[in-house]
Short mmCIF file of C-alpha atoms in Angstrom, two decimals:
data_model
loop_
_atom_site.label_atom_id
_atom_site.label_comp_id
_atom_site.label_asym_id
_atom_site.label_seq_id
_atom_site.Cartn_x
_atom_site.Cartn_y
_atom_site.Cartn_z
CA MET A 1 -39.38 8.07 24.73
CA LYS A 2 -37.30 9.16 27.73
CA ASN A 3 -34.14 11.27 27.85
CA LEU A 4 -31.39 8.99 29.01
CA LEU A 5 -29.54 12.05 30.41
CA ASP A 6 -32.22 12.58 32.82
CA PHE A 7 -31.23 9.35 34.88
CA THR A 8 -28.62 9.12 37.73
CA LEU A 9 -26.49 6.11 37.75
CA ASP A 10 -28.50 4.40 40.52
CA GLU A 11 -31.77 5.15 38.65
CA LEU A 12 -30.45 3.59 35.57
CA LYS A 13 -29.31 0.53 37.48
CA GLU A 14 -32.97 0.11 38.48
CA GLN A 15 -34.10 0.25 34.83
CA LEU A 16 -31.61 -2.31 33.58
CA SER A 17 -30.86 -5.87 34.15
CA PRO A 18 -28.11 -6.77 35.01
CA PRO A 19 -27.42 -3.47 36.72
CA PHE A 20 -23.70 -3.27 35.80
CA ARG A 21 -24.89 -2.37 32.25
CA ALA A 22 -25.86 1.20 33.52
CA LYS A 23 -22.12 1.70 34.44
CA GLN A 24 -21.19 0.78 31.00
CA ILE A 25 -23.70 3.13 29.49
CA PHE A 26 -22.48 6.00 31.61
CA GLU A 27 -18.95 5.46 30.51
CA TRP A 28 -20.09 5.47 26.90
CA LEU A 29 -22.08 8.66 27.33
CA TYR A 30 -19.87 10.66 29.51
CA LYS A 31 -16.23 9.46 29.00
CA LYS A 32 -16.36 8.13 25.48
CA ASN A 33 -18.76 10.74 24.03
CA ALA A 34 -21.07 8.15 22.36
CA THR A 35 -23.99 9.73 20.46
CA SER A 36 -25.82 6.57 19.57
CA PHE A 37 -26.40 3.21 21.13
CA ASP A 38 -24.84 1.58 18.09
CA GLU A 39 -21.50 2.81 19.37
CA MET A 40 -21.84 1.02 22.61
CA LEU A 41 -20.13 -2.22 21.42
CA ASN A 42 -19.75 -3.99 24.73
CA LEU A 43 -23.56 -4.01 25.16
CA PRO A 44 -25.55 -6.93 23.68
CA LYS A 45 -27.08 -6.05 20.20
CA ASP A 46 -30.51 -6.75 21.48
CA LEU A 47 -30.08 -4.54 24.47
CA ARG A 48 -28.83 -1.71 22.13
CA ALA A 49 -32.01 -2.12 20.02
CA ASN A 50 -34.26 -2.07 23.08
CA LEU A 51 -32.55 0.95 24.56
CA ALA A 52 -33.00 2.84 21.30
CA GLN A 53 -36.78 2.07 21.35
CA GLU A 54 -37.10 3.45 24.94
CA PHE A 55 -34.59 6.41 25.26
CA TYR A 56 -33.08 9.19 23.24
CA LEU A 57 -29.65 10.72 23.74
CA ASP A 58 -29.92 14.00 22.05
CA PRO A 59 -32.21 16.40 24.11
CA LEU A 60 -30.99 19.50 22.19
CA LYS A 61 -29.21 20.71 19.05
CA CYS A 62 -27.13 23.82 18.55
CA VAL A 63 -28.76 26.23 16.12
CA LYS A 64 -26.39 29.11 16.41
CA PHE A 65 -23.20 30.19 18.06
CA GLU A 66 -21.08 33.33 18.23
CA GLN A 67 -17.34 33.31 19.15
CA SER A 68 -15.69 36.32 20.78
CA ALA A 69 -12.13 37.54 20.20
CA ASP A 70 -11.42 36.63 23.76
CA GLY A 71 -12.31 32.93 23.00
CA SER A 72 -15.80 33.01 24.78
CA ILE A 73 -18.42 31.05 22.73
CA LYS A 74 -22.20 31.78 23.17
CA TYR A 75 -24.44 28.86 22.06
CA LEU A 76 -28.10 28.86 21.35
CA PHE A 77 -29.72 25.45 21.63
CA GLU A 78 -32.95 24.17 20.51
CA LEU A 79 -34.90 21.65 22.66
CA LYS A 80 -37.07 18.85 21.48
CA ASP A 81 -40.23 21.04 21.88
CA GLY A 82 -38.62 23.85 19.79
CA LEU A 83 -37.87 26.20 22.74
CA ARG A 84 -34.41 27.76 22.77
CA ILE A 85 -31.92 28.34 25.55
CA GLU A 86 -28.40 29.60 25.87
CA SER A 87 -25.08 28.42 27.34
CA VAL A 88 -21.60 30.01 27.27
CA LEU A 89 -18.15 28.45 27.25
CA LEU A 90 -15.62 30.69 28.98
CA PRO A 91 -11.94 29.91 28.60
CA MET A 92 -10.28 30.92 31.86
CA LYS A 93 -6.74 30.00 30.99
CA GLU A 94 -4.92 29.18 27.69
CA GLU A 95 -3.07 25.86 27.30
CA LEU A 96 0.69 26.56 27.32
CA SER A 97 3.48 24.43 26.20
CA ASP A 98 7.18 24.39 27.18
CA GLU A 99 10.26 24.65 24.86
CA ASN A 100 10.00 20.89 24.31
CA GLY A 101 6.33 20.97 23.09
CA GLU A 102 5.10 19.41 26.31
CA VAL A 103 2.04 20.74 27.92
CA ALA A 104 3.07 23.07 30.78
CA ARG A 105 -0.37 24.23 31.78
CA HIS A 106 -3.60 22.74 30.68
CA ALA A 107 -6.46 24.96 29.60
CA ARG A 108 -9.22 25.70 32.12
CA TYR A 109 -12.82 26.31 31.16
CA THR A 110 -16.06 27.40 32.90
CA ILE A 111 -19.43 26.47 31.24
CA CYS A 112 -22.29 28.92 32.16
CA VAL A 113 -25.62 26.97 31.92
CA SER A 114 -29.29 27.90 31.93
CA SER A 115 -31.72 26.24 34.43
CA GLN A 116 -35.10 27.44 32.82
CA VAL A 117 -36.55 28.71 29.53
CA GLY A 118 -37.12 32.32 30.61
CA CYS A 119 -37.40 33.43 34.14
CA ARG A 120 -40.09 34.70 36.43
CA MET A 121 -37.90 36.90 38.69
CA GLY A 122 -38.40 39.86 36.38
CA CYS A 123 -35.08 41.61 37.29
CA SER A 124 -35.25 45.08 35.53
CA PHE A 125 -31.62 44.83 34.24
CA CYS A 126 -31.99 41.30 32.80
CA LEU A 127 -33.17 40.65 29.27
CA THR A 128 -34.25 37.07 29.95
CA GLY A 129 -36.61 38.33 32.62
CA LYS A 130 -38.57 40.44 30.33
CA SER A 131 -39.89 37.26 28.59
CA GLY A 132 -41.24 35.72 31.71
CA LEU A 133 -40.99 31.95 32.50
CA THR A 134 -41.93 29.36 29.88
CA ARG A 135 -40.88 26.22 31.67
CA ASN A 136 -38.08 24.40 33.74
CA LEU A 137 -35.30 22.64 32.12
CA THR A 138 -35.12 18.87 32.94
CA PRO A 139 -31.81 17.52 34.56
CA GLY A 140 -31.05 15.93 31.17
CA GLU A 141 -31.44 19.18 29.31
CA ILE A 142 -29.07 20.78 31.80
CA VAL A 143 -26.48 18.01 31.60
CA GLY A 144 -26.83 17.68 27.79
CA LYS A 145 -25.59 21.26 27.21
CA ILE A 146 -22.44 20.55 29.12
CA LEU A 147 -21.95 17.25 27.42
CA TRP A 148 -22.40 18.78 24.01
CA ILE A 149 -20.03 21.68 24.74
CA LYS A 150 -17.28 19.48 26.05
CA ARG A 151 -17.72 17.02 23.10
CA GLU A 152 -17.87 19.75 20.38
CA ASN A 153 -14.76 21.58 21.80
CA LYS A 154 -12.72 18.45 22.25
CA ILE A 155 -12.23 19.13 25.79
CA PRO A 156 -10.41 16.05 27.16
CA TYR A 157 -12.30 14.03 29.77
CA GLU A 158 -9.51 14.41 32.28
CA HIS A 159 -9.64 18.24 31.96
CA ARG A 160 -12.10 19.26 34.69
CA VAL A 161 -14.42 22.12 33.92
CA ASN A 162 -16.20 24.52 36.27
CA VAL A 163 -20.00 24.71 35.96
CA VAL A 164 -21.84 27.84 37.00
CA TYR A 165 -25.66 27.93 37.00
CA MET A 166 -25.88 31.65 36.09
CA GLY A 167 -27.55 31.50 32.62
CA MET A 168 -31.12 31.93 31.80
CA GLY A 169 -33.48 31.29 34.66
CA GLU A 170 -33.39 31.15 38.48
CA PRO A 171 -31.76 27.87 39.50
CA LEU A 172 -33.63 27.69 42.88
CA ASP A 173 -36.90 28.18 41.20
CA ASN A 174 -36.04 24.75 39.57
CA LEU A 175 -34.25 23.39 42.64
CA GLU A 176 -35.48 19.63 42.09
CA ASN A 177 -34.13 19.40 38.55
CA VAL A 178 -31.00 21.48 39.13
CA SER A 179 -30.04 19.42 42.18
CA LYS A 180 -30.43 16.17 40.21
CA ALA A 181 -28.35 17.69 37.32
CA ILE A 182 -25.56 18.31 40.09
CA LYS A 183 -25.74 14.67 41.25
CA ILE A 184 -25.47 13.35 37.67
CA LEU A 185 -22.54 15.59 36.79
CA LYS A 186 -20.60 14.53 39.89
CA GLU A 187 -20.91 10.82 39.21
CA ASN A 188 -17.37 9.29 39.07
CA ASP A 189 -18.51 6.99 36.27
CA GLY A 190 -19.83 10.09 34.46
CA LEU A 191 -18.32 13.48 33.80
CA ALA A 192 -17.02 13.45 37.50
CA ILE A 193 -17.48 17.23 37.97
CA ALA A 194 -16.97 17.62 41.65
CA PRO A 195 -19.58 19.65 43.61
CA ARG A 196 -16.86 22.18 44.62
CA ARG A 197 -16.67 22.92 40.94
CA GLN A 198 -20.33 23.64 40.52
CA THR A 199 -21.64 27.06 41.73
CA VAL A 200 -25.32 27.70 42.09
CA SER A 201 -26.30 31.26 41.74
CA THR A 202 -29.58 32.73 43.07
CA SER A 203 -31.29 36.09 43.13
CA GLY A 204 -31.96 35.44 46.70
CA LEU A 205 -34.83 32.99 47.41
CA GLY A 206 -34.17 32.56 51.12
CA SER A 207 -36.30 29.46 51.68
CA GLN A 208 -34.81 27.73 48.77
CA ILE A 209 -31.18 28.62 49.85
CA LYS A 210 -32.04 26.77 53.11
CA LYS A 211 -33.44 23.79 51.27
CA LEU A 212 -30.21 23.61 49.11
CA GLY A 213 -28.16 23.69 52.17
CA GLU A 214 -30.12 20.91 53.73
CA MET A 215 -29.47 18.74 50.74
CA ASP A 216 -25.78 18.88 51.56
CA LEU A 217 -24.60 18.69 48.01
CA GLY A 218 -21.35 20.39 48.63
CA VAL A 219 -21.80 22.94 45.86
CA LEU A 220 -20.73 26.57 46.08
CA LEU A 221 -23.28 29.36 46.46
CA ALA A 222 -23.42 32.68 44.78
CA ILE A 223 -25.85 35.45 45.70
CA SER A 224 -26.96 38.02 43.10
CA LEU A 225 -27.04 41.06 45.47
CA HIS A 226 -26.65 43.99 43.19
CA ALA A 227 -27.81 46.58 45.78
CA VAL A 228 -27.34 47.38 49.63
CA THR A 229 -30.80 48.88 50.40
CA ASN A 230 -34.05 47.17 50.24
CA GLU A 231 -35.53 50.17 48.26
CA LEU A 232 -33.06 49.97 45.42
CA ARG A 233 -33.00 46.16 45.32
CA SER A 234 -36.82 45.97 45.09
CA LYS A 235 -36.69 48.24 42.16
CA LEU A 236 -33.93 46.23 40.45
CA MET A 237 -35.12 42.79 41.57
CA PRO A 238 -38.85 42.36 42.51
CA ILE A 239 -37.96 39.15 44.43
CA ASN A 240 -36.69 41.39 47.15
CA ASN A 241 -40.30 42.17 47.99
CA ALA A 242 -40.60 38.52 49.18
CA TYR A 243 -37.05 38.08 50.50
CA LYS A 244 -35.58 41.15 52.03
CA ILE A 245 -31.82 41.57 52.06
CA GLU A 246 -31.83 40.79 55.87
CA SER A 247 -33.63 37.41 55.25
CA VAL A 248 -31.19 36.50 52.43
CA MET A 249 -28.21 37.19 54.71
CA GLU A 250 -29.76 35.03 57.33
CA ALA A 251 -30.18 32.23 54.97
CA VAL A 252 -26.58 32.63 53.74
CA ARG A 253 -25.16 32.53 57.38
CA GLY A 254 -26.86 29.07 57.77
CA PHE A 255 -25.63 27.62 54.50
CA PRO A 256 -22.94 24.85 54.91
CA ILE A 257 -19.81 25.50 52.91
CA ASP A 258 -16.29 24.11 52.83
CA MET A 259 -14.03 25.96 55.28
CA ARG A 260 -11.65 26.57 52.40
CA LYS A 261 -14.41 28.29 50.25
CA ARG A 262 -16.31 31.53 50.43
CA VAL A 263 -19.88 32.49 49.40
CA MET A 264 -19.70 34.63 46.30
CA PHE A 265 -21.76 37.88 46.20
CA GLU A 266 -22.24 39.12 42.72
CA TYR A 267 -22.69 43.04 42.57
CA LEU A 268 -23.74 44.32 39.20
CA VAL A 269 -22.45 47.86 39.16
CA ILE A 270 -24.65 50.36 37.36
CA LYS A 271 -23.58 53.90 36.65
CA ASP A 272 -24.79 56.51 39.08
CA MET A 273 -27.03 54.01 40.80
CA ASN A 274 -25.03 51.63 43.25
CA ASP A 275 -21.36 52.60 42.35
CA GLY A 276 -20.58 55.06 45.12
CA ILE A 277 -18.44 54.67 48.16
CA ARG A 278 -21.52 54.90 50.33
CA ASP A 279 -22.73 51.71 48.78
CA ALA A 280 -19.32 50.01 49.39
CA LYS A 281 -19.48 51.07 53.01
CA LYS A 282 -22.99 49.59 53.43
CA LEU A 283 -21.92 46.45 51.67
CA VAL A 284 -18.96 45.94 54.12
CA SER A 285 -21.53 46.18 57.00
CA LEU A 286 -23.97 43.65 55.35
CA LEU A 287 -21.14 41.09 54.96
CA HIS A 288 -19.90 41.19 58.49
CA GLY A 289 -19.25 37.81 59.85
CA ILE A 290 -19.65 36.05 56.45
CA LYS A 291 -16.81 34.43 54.72
CA ALA A 292 -17.56 36.22 51.45
CA LYS A 293 -15.94 37.28 48.13
CA VAL A 294 -17.43 40.03 46.17
CA ASN A 295 -17.34 39.87 42.40
CA LEU A 296 -18.07 43.38 40.98
CA ILE A 297 -19.52 43.17 37.39
CA TYR A 298 -19.72 45.84 34.88
CA PHE A 299 -23.42 46.37 33.64
CA ASN A 300 -23.31 44.94 30.10
CA PRO A 301 -25.89 47.30 28.30
CA HIS A 302 -28.33 45.88 25.80
CA GLU A 303 -30.80 47.42 23.50
CA GLY A 304 -33.65 49.16 25.29
CA SER A 305 -31.91 49.21 28.65
CA GLU A 306 -32.32 52.31 30.82
CA TYR A 307 -29.02 51.62 32.72
CA GLY A 308 -25.49 52.66 31.96
CA ARG A 309 -22.09 51.03 32.32
CA PRO A 310 -19.98 52.50 35.19
CA ASN A 311 -16.67 54.08 34.53
CA THR A 312 -13.48 52.19 35.53
CA ALA A 313 -12.33 54.67 38.05
CA ASP A 314 -15.56 54.21 40.10
CA MET A 315 -15.27 50.35 39.94
CA GLU A 316 -11.65 50.48 41.08
CA ALA A 317 -12.54 52.84 43.96
CA PHE A 318 -15.33 50.58 45.12
CA GLN A 319 -12.95 47.61 44.93
CA THR A 320 -10.27 49.41 46.89
CA TYR A 321 -12.65 50.44 49.70
CA LEU A 322 -13.87 46.74 50.10
CA ARG A 323 -10.31 45.44 50.18
CA ASP A 324 -9.15 48.13 52.53
CA HIS A 325 -11.91 46.89 54.92
CA GLY A 326 -11.00 43.32 54.82
CA VAL A 327 -13.46 41.95 52.02
CA THR A 328 -12.09 39.90 49.32
CA CYS A 329 -13.03 41.52 46.06
CA THR A 330 -12.40 41.06 42.38
CA ILE A 331 -13.67 42.92 39.22
CA ARG A 332 -14.98 40.45 36.79
CA GLN A 333 -13.21 40.80 33.46
CA SER A 334 -16.09 41.15 31.04
CA LYS A 335 -16.02 38.49 28.22
CA GLY A 336 -17.91 38.38 24.99
CA LEU A 337 -18.60 42.19 24.66
CA ASP A 338 -18.26 41.79 20.91
CA ILE A 339 -20.92 39.07 20.80
CA SER A 340 -24.41 38.61 22.39
CA ALA A 341 -22.84 37.27 25.63
CA ALA A 342 -25.14 38.71 28.30
CA CYS A 343 -27.81 36.48 29.42
CA GLY A 344 -30.71 36.26 26.91
CA GLN A 345 -29.16 38.49 24.33
CA LEU A 346 -28.44 35.84 21.57
CA LYS A 347 -31.85 34.30 22.03
CA GLU A 348 -33.61 37.70 21.87
CA ARG A 349 -31.69 38.74 18.83
CA ASP A 350 -32.50 35.34 17.08
CA ASN A 351 -36.22 35.89 17.88
CA GLN A 352 -36.05 39.39 16.29
CA THR A 353 -34.24 38.09 13.29
CA SER A 354 -36.59 35.17 12.73
CA GLY A 355 -39.67 36.85 13.90
CA LYS A 356 -40.30 33.91 16.13
CA THR A 357 -42.34 34.31 19.32
CA ILE A 358 -42.71 31.87 22.08
CA ALA A 359 -45.81 31.50 24.14
CA LYS A 360 -45.39 31.79 27.88
CA THR A 361 -46.82 28.84 30.04
CA ALA A 362 -45.42 29.48 33.43
CA LYS A 363 -45.50 26.55 35.89
#
């Protein structure tokens, strides 16, 4: 059987006769939250029966979740083959009502999704990378997480969400499936999540950044930089041995982006390693000529990590230096510190609890 969520609207039209049935199915799946073909009452009964024989709608199930005091929810999903992946729902703004009980400001959400089971990049600070790559996620498995989270949290269809490909895995190491998921999500007859609300984060695969740009999908780009010298970056991120900082910056400069938007540079700040003013000065130089925004991130310690969380004074001094030298910079407010919110933590803890091990079969 095939996962129906793997199909774009045009692909589904090719599968069905008459083609307009594809639009009806998309509306049931993505606008009306149907979880079975029996709910699709404007489809002929025999078509519903045939679809149920050929397709399935449930590529994953939630096996565990943890909710933080700040509202963040970390989900652990199990796929059809028993492998497990994570996603996080991040409430960015609360819904507020006026004195008459009318909604004055709608809630805003960001959903962080995984692109692979495991990861082959091997970043030394990342728990997911320690397990290696098991396999790529399909487009439908990526889309399925977003659909499930929206449905279970009763997020109204008209409330747009932001999607960030920053969970388990390297999105550009699974570019074919990630790009297809982006196309499925942006369908107006589906979830209608515009490309400008989708951010693809990469550890810096220069050639794949170029390919993503050539696809002209209109998505935003985020670079996991984390160091300003090749020596340190190679220690933290082995991918830097293949794509030096200079080649990553060259690829970024050629990436097409809306003139109103910026390329995000994620900079994980680690105590006594990359948190000094000298690092900030070098970063300003690297970003010269790039319409950039730097997101400083506190390192979120996990069991067995050799790195430490920086102190607030050093973070603020780093931010001040960047701002004083014309670089837009924010400090990410860490969410989910009271739960296993860092990438791979919930899955790893679940494995330890259950004694479950997963064989690595990297593609």
